[in-house]
CSV table of C-alpha atoms and ligand atoms in Angstrom, one decimal:
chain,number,residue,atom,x,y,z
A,1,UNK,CA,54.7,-138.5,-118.5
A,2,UNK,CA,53.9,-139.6,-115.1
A,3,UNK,CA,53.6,-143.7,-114.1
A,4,UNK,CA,51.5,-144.8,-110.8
A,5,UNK,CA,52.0,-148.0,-110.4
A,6,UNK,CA,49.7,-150.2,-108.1
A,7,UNK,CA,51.4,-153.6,-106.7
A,8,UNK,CA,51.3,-155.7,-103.8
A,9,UNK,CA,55.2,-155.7,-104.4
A,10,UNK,CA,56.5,-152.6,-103.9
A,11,UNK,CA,60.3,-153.0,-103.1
A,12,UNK,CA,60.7,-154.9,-107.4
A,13,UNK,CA,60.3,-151.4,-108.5
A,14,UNK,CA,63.4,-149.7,-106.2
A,15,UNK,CA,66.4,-150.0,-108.5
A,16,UNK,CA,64.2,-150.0,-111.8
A,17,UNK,CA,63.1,-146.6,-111.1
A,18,UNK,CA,66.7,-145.4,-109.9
A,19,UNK,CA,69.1,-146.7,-112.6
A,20,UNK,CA,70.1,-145.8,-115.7
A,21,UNK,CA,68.7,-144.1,-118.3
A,22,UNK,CA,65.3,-144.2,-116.3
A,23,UNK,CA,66.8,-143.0,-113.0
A,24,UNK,CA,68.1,-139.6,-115.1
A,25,UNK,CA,65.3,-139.5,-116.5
A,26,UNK,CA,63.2,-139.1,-113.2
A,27,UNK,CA,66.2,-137.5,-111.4
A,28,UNK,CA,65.8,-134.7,-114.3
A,29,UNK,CA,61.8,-134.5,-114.2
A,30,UNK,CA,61.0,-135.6,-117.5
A,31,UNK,CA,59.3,-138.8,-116.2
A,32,UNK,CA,57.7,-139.5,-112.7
A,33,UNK,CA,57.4,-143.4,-111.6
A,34,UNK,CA,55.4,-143.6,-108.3
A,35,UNK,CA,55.1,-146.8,-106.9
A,36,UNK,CA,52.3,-147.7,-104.3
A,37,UNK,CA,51.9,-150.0,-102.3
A,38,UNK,CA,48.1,-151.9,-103.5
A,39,UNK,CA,47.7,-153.2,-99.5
A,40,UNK,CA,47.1,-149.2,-98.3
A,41,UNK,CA,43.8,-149.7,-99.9
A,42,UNK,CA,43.3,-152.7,-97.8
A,43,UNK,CA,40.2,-153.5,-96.2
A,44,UNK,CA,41.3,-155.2,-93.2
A,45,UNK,CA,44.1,-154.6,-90.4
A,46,UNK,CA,45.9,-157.7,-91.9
A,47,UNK,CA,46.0,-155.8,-95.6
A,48,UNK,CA,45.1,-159.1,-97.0
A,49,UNK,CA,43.7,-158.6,-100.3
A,50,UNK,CA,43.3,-162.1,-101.8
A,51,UNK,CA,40.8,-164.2,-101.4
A,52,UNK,CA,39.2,-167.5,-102.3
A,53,UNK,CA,37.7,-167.8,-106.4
A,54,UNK,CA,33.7,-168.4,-105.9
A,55,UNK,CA,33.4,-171.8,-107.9
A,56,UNK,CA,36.3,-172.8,-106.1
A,57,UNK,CA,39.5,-173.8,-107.9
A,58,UNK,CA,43.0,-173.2,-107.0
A,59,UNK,CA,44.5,-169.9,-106.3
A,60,UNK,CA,43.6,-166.8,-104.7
A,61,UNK,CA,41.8,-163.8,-106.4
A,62,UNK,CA,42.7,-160.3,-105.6
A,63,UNK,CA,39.8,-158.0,-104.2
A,64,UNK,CA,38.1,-155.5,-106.6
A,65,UNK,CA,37.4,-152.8,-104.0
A,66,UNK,CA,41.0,-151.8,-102.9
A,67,UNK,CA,42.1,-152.0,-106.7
A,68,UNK,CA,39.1,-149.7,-107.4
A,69,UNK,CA,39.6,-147.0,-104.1
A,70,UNK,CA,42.9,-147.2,-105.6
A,71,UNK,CA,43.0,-146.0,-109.2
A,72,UNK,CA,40.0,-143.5,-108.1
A,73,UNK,CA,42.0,-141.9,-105.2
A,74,UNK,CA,45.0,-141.4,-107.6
A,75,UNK,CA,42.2,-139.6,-110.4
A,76,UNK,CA,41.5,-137.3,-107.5
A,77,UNK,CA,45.2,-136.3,-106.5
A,78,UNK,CA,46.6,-135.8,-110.2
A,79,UNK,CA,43.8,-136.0,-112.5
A,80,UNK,CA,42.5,-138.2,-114.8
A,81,UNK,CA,45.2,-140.6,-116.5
A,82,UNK,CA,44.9,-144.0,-118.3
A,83,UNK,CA,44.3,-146.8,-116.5
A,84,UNK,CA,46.2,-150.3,-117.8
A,85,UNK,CA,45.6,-153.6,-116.1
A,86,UNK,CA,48.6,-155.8,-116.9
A,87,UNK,CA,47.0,-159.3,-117.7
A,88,UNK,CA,48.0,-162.5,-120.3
A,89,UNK,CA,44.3,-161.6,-121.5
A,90,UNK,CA,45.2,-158.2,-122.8
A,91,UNK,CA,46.1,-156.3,-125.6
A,92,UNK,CA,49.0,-157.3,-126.8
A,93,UNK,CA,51.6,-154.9,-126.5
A,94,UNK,CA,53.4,-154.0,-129.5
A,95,UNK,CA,55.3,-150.5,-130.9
A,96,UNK,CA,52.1,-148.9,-132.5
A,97,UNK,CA,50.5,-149.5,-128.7
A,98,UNK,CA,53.3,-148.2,-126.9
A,99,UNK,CA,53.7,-145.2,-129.0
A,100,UNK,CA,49.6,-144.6,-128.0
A,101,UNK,CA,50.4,-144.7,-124.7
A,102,UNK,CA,53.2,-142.3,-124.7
A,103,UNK,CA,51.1,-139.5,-126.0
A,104,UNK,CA,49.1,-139.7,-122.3
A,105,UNK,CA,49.8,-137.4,-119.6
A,106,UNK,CA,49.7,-140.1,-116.8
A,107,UNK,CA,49.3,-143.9,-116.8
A,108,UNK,CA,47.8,-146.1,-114.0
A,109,UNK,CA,49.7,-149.1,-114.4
A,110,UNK,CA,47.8,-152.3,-112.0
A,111,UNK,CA,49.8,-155.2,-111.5
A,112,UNK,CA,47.7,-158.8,-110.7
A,113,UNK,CA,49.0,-161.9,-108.9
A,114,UNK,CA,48.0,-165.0,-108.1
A,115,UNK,CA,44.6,-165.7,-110.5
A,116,UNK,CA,44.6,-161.9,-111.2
A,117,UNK,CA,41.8,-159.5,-110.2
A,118,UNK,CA,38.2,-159.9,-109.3
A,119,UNK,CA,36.6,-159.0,-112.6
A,120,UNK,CA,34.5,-155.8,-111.5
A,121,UNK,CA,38.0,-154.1,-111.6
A,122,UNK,CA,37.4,-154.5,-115.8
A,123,UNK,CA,34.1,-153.7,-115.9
A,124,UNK,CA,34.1,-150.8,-113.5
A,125,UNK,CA,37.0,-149.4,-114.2
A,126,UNK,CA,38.0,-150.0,-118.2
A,127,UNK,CA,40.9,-150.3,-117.9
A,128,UNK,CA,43.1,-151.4,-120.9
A,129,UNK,CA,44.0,-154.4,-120.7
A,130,UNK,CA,47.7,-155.4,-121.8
A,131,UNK,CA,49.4,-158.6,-122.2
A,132,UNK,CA,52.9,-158.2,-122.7
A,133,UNK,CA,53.3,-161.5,-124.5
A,134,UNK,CA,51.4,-165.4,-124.8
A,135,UNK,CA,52.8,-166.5,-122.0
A,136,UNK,CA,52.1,-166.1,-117.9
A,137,UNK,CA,53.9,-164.6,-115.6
A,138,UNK,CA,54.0,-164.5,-112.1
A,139,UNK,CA,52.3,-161.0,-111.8
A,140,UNK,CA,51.8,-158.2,-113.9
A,141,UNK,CA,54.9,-156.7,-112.4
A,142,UNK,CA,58.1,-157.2,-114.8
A,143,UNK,CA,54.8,-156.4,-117.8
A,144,UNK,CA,54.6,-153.0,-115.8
A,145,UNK,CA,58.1,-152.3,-116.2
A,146,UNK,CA,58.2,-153.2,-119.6
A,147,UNK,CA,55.5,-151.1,-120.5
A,148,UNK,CA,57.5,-148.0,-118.3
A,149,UNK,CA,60.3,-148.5,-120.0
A,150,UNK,CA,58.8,-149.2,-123.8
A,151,UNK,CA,56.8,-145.6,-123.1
A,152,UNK,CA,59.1,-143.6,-121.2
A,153,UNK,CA,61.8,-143.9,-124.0
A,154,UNK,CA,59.4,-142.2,-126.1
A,155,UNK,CA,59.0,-139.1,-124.2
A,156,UNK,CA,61.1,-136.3,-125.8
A,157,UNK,CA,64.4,-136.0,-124.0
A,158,UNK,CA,64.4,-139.8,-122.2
A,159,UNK,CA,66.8,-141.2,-124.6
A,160,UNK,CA,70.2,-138.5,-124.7
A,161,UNK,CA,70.4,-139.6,-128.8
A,162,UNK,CA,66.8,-138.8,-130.1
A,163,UNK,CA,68.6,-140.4,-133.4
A,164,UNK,CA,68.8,-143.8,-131.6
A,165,UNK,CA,64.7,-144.1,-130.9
A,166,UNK,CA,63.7,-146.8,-133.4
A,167,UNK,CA,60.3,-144.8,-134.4
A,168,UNK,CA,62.2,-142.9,-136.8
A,169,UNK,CA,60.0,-143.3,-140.0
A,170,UNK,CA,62.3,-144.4,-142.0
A,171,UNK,CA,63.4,-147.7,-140.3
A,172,UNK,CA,60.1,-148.2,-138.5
A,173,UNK,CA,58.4,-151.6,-139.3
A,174,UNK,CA,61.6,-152.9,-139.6
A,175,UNK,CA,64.6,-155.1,-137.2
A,176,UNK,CA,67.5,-152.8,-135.9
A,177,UNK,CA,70.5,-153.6,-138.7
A,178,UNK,CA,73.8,-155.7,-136.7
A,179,UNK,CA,76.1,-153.2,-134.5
A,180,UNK,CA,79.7,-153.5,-134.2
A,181,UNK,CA,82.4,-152.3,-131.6
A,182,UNK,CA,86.3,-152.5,-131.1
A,183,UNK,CA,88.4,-154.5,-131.8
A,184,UNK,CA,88.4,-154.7,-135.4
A,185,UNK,CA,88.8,-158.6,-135.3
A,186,UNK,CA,87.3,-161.3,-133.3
A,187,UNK,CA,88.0,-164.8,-133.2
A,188,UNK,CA,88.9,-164.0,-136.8
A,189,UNK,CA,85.3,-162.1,-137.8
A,190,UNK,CA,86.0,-158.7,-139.0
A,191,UNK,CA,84.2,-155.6,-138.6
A,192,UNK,CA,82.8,-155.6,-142.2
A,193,UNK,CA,84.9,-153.0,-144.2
A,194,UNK,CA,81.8,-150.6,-145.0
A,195,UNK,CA,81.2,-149.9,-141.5
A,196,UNK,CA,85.2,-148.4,-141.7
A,197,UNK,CA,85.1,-147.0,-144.8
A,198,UNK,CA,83.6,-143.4,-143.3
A,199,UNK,CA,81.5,-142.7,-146.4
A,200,UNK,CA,78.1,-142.5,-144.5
A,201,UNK,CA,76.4,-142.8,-147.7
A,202,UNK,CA,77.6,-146.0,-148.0
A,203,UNK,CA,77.2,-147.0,-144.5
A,204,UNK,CA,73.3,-146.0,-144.2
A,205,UNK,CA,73.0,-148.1,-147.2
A,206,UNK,CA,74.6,-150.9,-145.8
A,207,UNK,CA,72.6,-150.7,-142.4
A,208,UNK,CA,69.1,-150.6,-144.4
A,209,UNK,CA,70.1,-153.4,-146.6
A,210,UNK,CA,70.4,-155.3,-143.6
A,211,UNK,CA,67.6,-154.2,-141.8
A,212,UNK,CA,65.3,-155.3,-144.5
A,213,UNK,CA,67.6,-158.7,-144.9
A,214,UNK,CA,67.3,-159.2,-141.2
A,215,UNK,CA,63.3,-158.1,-141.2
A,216,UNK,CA,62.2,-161.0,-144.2
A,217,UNK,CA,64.4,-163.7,-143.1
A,218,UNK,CA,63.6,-163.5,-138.8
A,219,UNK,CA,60.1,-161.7,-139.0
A,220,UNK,CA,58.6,-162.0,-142.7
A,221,UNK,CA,54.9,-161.4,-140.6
A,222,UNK,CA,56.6,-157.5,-139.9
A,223,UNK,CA,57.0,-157.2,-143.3
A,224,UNK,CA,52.7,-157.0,-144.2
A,225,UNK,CA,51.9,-155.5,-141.0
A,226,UNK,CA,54.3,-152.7,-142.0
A,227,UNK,CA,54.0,-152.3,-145.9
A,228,UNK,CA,52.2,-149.6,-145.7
A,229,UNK,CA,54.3,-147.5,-144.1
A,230,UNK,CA,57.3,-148.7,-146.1
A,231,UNK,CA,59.5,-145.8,-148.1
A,232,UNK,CA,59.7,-146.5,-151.7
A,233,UNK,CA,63.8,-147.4,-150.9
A,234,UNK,CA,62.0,-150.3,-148.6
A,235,UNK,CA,60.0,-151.8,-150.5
A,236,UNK,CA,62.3,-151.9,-153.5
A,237,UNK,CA,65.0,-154.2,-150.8
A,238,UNK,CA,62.2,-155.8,-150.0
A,239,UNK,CA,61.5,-157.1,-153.4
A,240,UNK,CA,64.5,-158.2,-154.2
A,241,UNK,CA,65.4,-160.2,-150.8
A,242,UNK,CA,62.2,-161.9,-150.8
A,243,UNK,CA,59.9,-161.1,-153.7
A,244,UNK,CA,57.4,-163.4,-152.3
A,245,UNK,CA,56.2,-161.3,-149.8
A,246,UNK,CA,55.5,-157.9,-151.6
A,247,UNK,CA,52.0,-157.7,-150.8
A,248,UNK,CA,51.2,-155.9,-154.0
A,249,UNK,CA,53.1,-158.7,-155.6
A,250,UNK,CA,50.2,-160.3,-158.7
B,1,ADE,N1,50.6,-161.2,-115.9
B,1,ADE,C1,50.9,-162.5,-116.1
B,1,ADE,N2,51.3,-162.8,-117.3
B,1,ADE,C2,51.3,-161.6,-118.0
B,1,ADE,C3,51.6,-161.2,-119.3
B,1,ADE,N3,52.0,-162.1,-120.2
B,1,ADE,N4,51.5,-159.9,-119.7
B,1,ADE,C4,51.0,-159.0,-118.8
B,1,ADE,N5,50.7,-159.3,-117.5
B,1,ADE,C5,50.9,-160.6,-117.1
């Protein structure tokens, strides 16, 4: 999987690309993360892109054609890739959409400020459009790297434990069950006793209980998006935690 990614602020990206599991993960080839810098395309000596909205209005609108030259000189150098414009009027993002992305070759990730981009960039380019929440950020930068990092720990080798990547069908549609770590006891809250117990039967049964507990108390909504993807096991914890919600429920 490779990432372009197209910003007026370059210099966000430097550690985010270098450290930790993403920074092995390009230092071992499995991902790429180029970052470039939008103001090369630059019409003008100054690189100014922004300029004033017709109609008026506060805020500055970024330029259409340097967005454009852009994403099209990048097609030409590696080939044609997926092009996602980072905007609170997108998509929003969401597991099933990150796990879309992932199966692309390359992704073409353009981050707006100030009012965003001109609107020809949408209707010339289209581009997906992908919010990465309802609420508005400063740019589409901290989106882009969410959406790096939501897609590049998909991509076969990214995370060291393949076993700790949450699309595993079995708990998918569902919140991660409560972790614990030494010591035993804090503040007087033990570790509870199953976890210690080291009959993994036990223990997977005690983490999936609580997923689905966790799931129907914090995020009953999950529960209907997800039914149908629910094992039999699933459905049956869902039923007794919260019979209410069981969609097939008469
Ligand atoms: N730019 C500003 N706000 C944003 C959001 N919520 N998602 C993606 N890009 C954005």
């Amino acid at each position: 999987m490779h990432f372009d990614v197209l910003t007026i602020f370059p210099e966000l990206f430097t550690s985010f690309r270098s450290t930790g599991v993403l920074g092995r993960a390009v230092e071992a080839s499995l991902i790429g993360i180029d970052v470039h810098d939008l103001r090369d395309w630059a019409d003008n000596r100054w690189r100014q892109l922004d300029d004033e909205a017709y109609g008026g209005g506060p805020g500055m609108v970024l330029q259409a054609g340097p967005a454009i030259a852009a994403v099209r000189q990048l097609e030409g150098d590696h080939g044609p890739g997926r092009t996602v414009l980072l905007s609170p009027r997108g998509r929003v993002l969401d597991q099933a959409l990150v796990a879309e992305l992932a199966h692309e070759d390359r992704l073409c990730l353009l981050c707006g400020r100030y009012e965003g981009f001109d609107e020809r960039v949408s209707a010339i380019l289209g581009p997906d459009e992908v919010s990465i929440g309802d609420f508005v950020l400063g740019g589409g930068e901290v989106a882009a790297m969410v959406v790096v990092e939501a897609v590049a720990r998909l991509v076969p080798g990214v995370v060291g434990d393949p076993a700790s990547v949450a699309s595993d069908s079995f708990t998918a549609g569902l919140l991660d069950h409560p972790s614990y770590t030494r010591p035993v006891e804090v503040e007087g809250w033990p570790v509870p006793e199953v976890l210690r117990s080291g009959d993994h039967e036990r223990i997977a049964r005690w983490r999936l209980e609580r997923s689905v507990e966790a799931t129907v108390t914090r995020r009953p909504d999950m529960i209907k998006d997800n039914w149908a993807r629910y094992p039999a096991e699933v459905r049956a914890l869902v039923r007794r935690y919260a019979p209410e919600l069981d969609p097939e429920r008469r």
